[in-house]
Tab-separated table of C-alpha atoms in Angstrom:
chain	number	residue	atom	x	y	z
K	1	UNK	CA	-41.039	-4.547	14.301
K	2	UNK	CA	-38.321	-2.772	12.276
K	3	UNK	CA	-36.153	-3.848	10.155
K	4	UNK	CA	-33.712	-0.855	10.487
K	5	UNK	CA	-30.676	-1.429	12.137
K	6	UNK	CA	-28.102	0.754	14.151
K	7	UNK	CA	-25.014	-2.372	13.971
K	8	UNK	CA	-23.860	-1.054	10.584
K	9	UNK	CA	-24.401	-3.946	8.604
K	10	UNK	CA	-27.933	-2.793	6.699
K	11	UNK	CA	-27.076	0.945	7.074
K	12	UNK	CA	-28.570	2.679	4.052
K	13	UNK	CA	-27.232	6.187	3.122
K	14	UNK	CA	-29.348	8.399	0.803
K	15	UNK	CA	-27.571	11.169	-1.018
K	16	UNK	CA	-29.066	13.438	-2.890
K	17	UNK	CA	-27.482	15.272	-5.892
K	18	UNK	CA	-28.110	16.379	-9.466
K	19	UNK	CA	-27.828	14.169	-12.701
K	20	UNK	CA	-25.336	16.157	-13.582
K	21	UNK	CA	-22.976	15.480	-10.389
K	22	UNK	CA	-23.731	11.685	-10.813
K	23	UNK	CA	-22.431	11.878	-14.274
K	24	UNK	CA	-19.633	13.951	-13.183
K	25	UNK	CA	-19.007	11.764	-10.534
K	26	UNK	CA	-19.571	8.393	-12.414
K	27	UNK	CA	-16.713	9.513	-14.982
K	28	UNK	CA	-14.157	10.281	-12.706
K	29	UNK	CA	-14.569	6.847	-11.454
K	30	UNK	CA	-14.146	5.636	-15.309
K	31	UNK	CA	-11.369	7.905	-15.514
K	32	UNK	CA	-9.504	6.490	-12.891
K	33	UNK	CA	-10.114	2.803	-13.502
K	34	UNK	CA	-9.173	3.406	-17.539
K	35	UNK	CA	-6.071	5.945	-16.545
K	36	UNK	CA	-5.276	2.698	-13.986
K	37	UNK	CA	-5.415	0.337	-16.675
K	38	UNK	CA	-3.473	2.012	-19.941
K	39	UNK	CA	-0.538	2.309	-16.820
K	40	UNK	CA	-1.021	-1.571	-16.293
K	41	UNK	CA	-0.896	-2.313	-19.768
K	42	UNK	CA	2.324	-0.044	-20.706
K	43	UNK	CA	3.873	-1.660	-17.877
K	44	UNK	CA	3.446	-4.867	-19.689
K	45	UNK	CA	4.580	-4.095	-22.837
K	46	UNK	CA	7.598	-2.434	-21.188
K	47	UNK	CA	8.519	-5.779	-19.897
K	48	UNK	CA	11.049	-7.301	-21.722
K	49	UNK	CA	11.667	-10.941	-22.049
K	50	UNK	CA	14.575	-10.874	-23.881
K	51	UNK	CA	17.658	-8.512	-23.438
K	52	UNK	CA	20.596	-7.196	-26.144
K	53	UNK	CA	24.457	-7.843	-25.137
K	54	UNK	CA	24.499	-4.237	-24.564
K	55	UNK	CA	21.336	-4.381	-22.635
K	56	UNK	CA	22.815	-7.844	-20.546
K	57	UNK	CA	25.962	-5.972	-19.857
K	58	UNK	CA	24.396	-2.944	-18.106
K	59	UNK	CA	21.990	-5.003	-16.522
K	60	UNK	CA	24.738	-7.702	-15.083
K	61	UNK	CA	27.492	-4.334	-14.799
K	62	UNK	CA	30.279	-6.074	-16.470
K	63	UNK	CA	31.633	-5.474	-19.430
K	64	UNK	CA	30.845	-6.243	-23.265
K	65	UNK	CA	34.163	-8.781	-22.882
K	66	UNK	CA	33.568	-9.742	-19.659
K	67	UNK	CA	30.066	-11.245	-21.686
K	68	UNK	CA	31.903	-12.612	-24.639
K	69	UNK	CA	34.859	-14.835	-22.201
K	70	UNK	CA	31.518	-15.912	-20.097
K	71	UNK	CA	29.660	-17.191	-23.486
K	72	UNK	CA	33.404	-18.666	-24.592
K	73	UNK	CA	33.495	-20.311	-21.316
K	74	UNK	CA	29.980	-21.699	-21.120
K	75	UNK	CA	29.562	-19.842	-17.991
K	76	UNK	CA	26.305	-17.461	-19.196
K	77	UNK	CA	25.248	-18.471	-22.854
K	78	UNK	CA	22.976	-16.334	-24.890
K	79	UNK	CA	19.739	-17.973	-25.025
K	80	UNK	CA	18.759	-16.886	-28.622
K	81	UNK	CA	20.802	-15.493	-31.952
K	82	UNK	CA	19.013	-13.683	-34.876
K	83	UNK	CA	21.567	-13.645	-37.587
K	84	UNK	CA	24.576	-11.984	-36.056
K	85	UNK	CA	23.091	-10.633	-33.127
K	86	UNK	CA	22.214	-12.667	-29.778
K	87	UNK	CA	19.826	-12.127	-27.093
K	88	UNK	CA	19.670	-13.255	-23.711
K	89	UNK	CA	16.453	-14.696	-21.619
K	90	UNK	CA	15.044	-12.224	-18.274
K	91	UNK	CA	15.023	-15.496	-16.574
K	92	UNK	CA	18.727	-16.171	-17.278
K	93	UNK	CA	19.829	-12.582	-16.414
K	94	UNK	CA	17.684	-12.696	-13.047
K	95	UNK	CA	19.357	-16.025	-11.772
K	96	UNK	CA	23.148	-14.721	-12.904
K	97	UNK	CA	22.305	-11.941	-10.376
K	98	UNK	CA	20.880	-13.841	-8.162
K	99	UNK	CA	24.536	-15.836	-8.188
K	100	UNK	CA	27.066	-13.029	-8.067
């Protein structure tokens, strides 16, 4: 009886190559997977979670008054203020566009 079998499922390949192209070909694969992660992580640390007026404004496309009367009004309040300056949340900004 053999245990070989033609379905696919306990297929076996044998390659052969040098040390040298297993090497070559194991760091491409570590490469790839590092170059794949540094992306992933930049991406995170490009993601903001907390925007400037001037960043709000360009982000919402109104103007730096148009964000003032809205915060006067109670109609889109900064979510934080460091001394003079204020900051609003991603969360907040994402649901004001999801209104207009």
């Amino acid at each position: 009886m053999s245990n070989n079998s033609n379905n696919g499922s306990n297929s076996t390949l044998l390659v052969q190559m040098t040390k040298e192209e297993l090497i070559r070909d194991f760091e491409q694969v570590v490469r790839k997977v590092v170059n794949q992660m540094q992306v992933e992580q930049q991406a995170l640390k490009n993601e903001k979670l907390t925007y400037t007026r001037d960043e709000t404004a360009e982000i919402l496309n109104v103007s730096l008054t148009t964000l003032h009367n809205w915060n006067k009004q109670g109609v889109f309040k900064p979510s934080a203020k460091v001394g003079k300056k204020v900051y609003y949340s991603k969360n907040d900004i994402q649901a004001k566009l999801k209104i207009n």
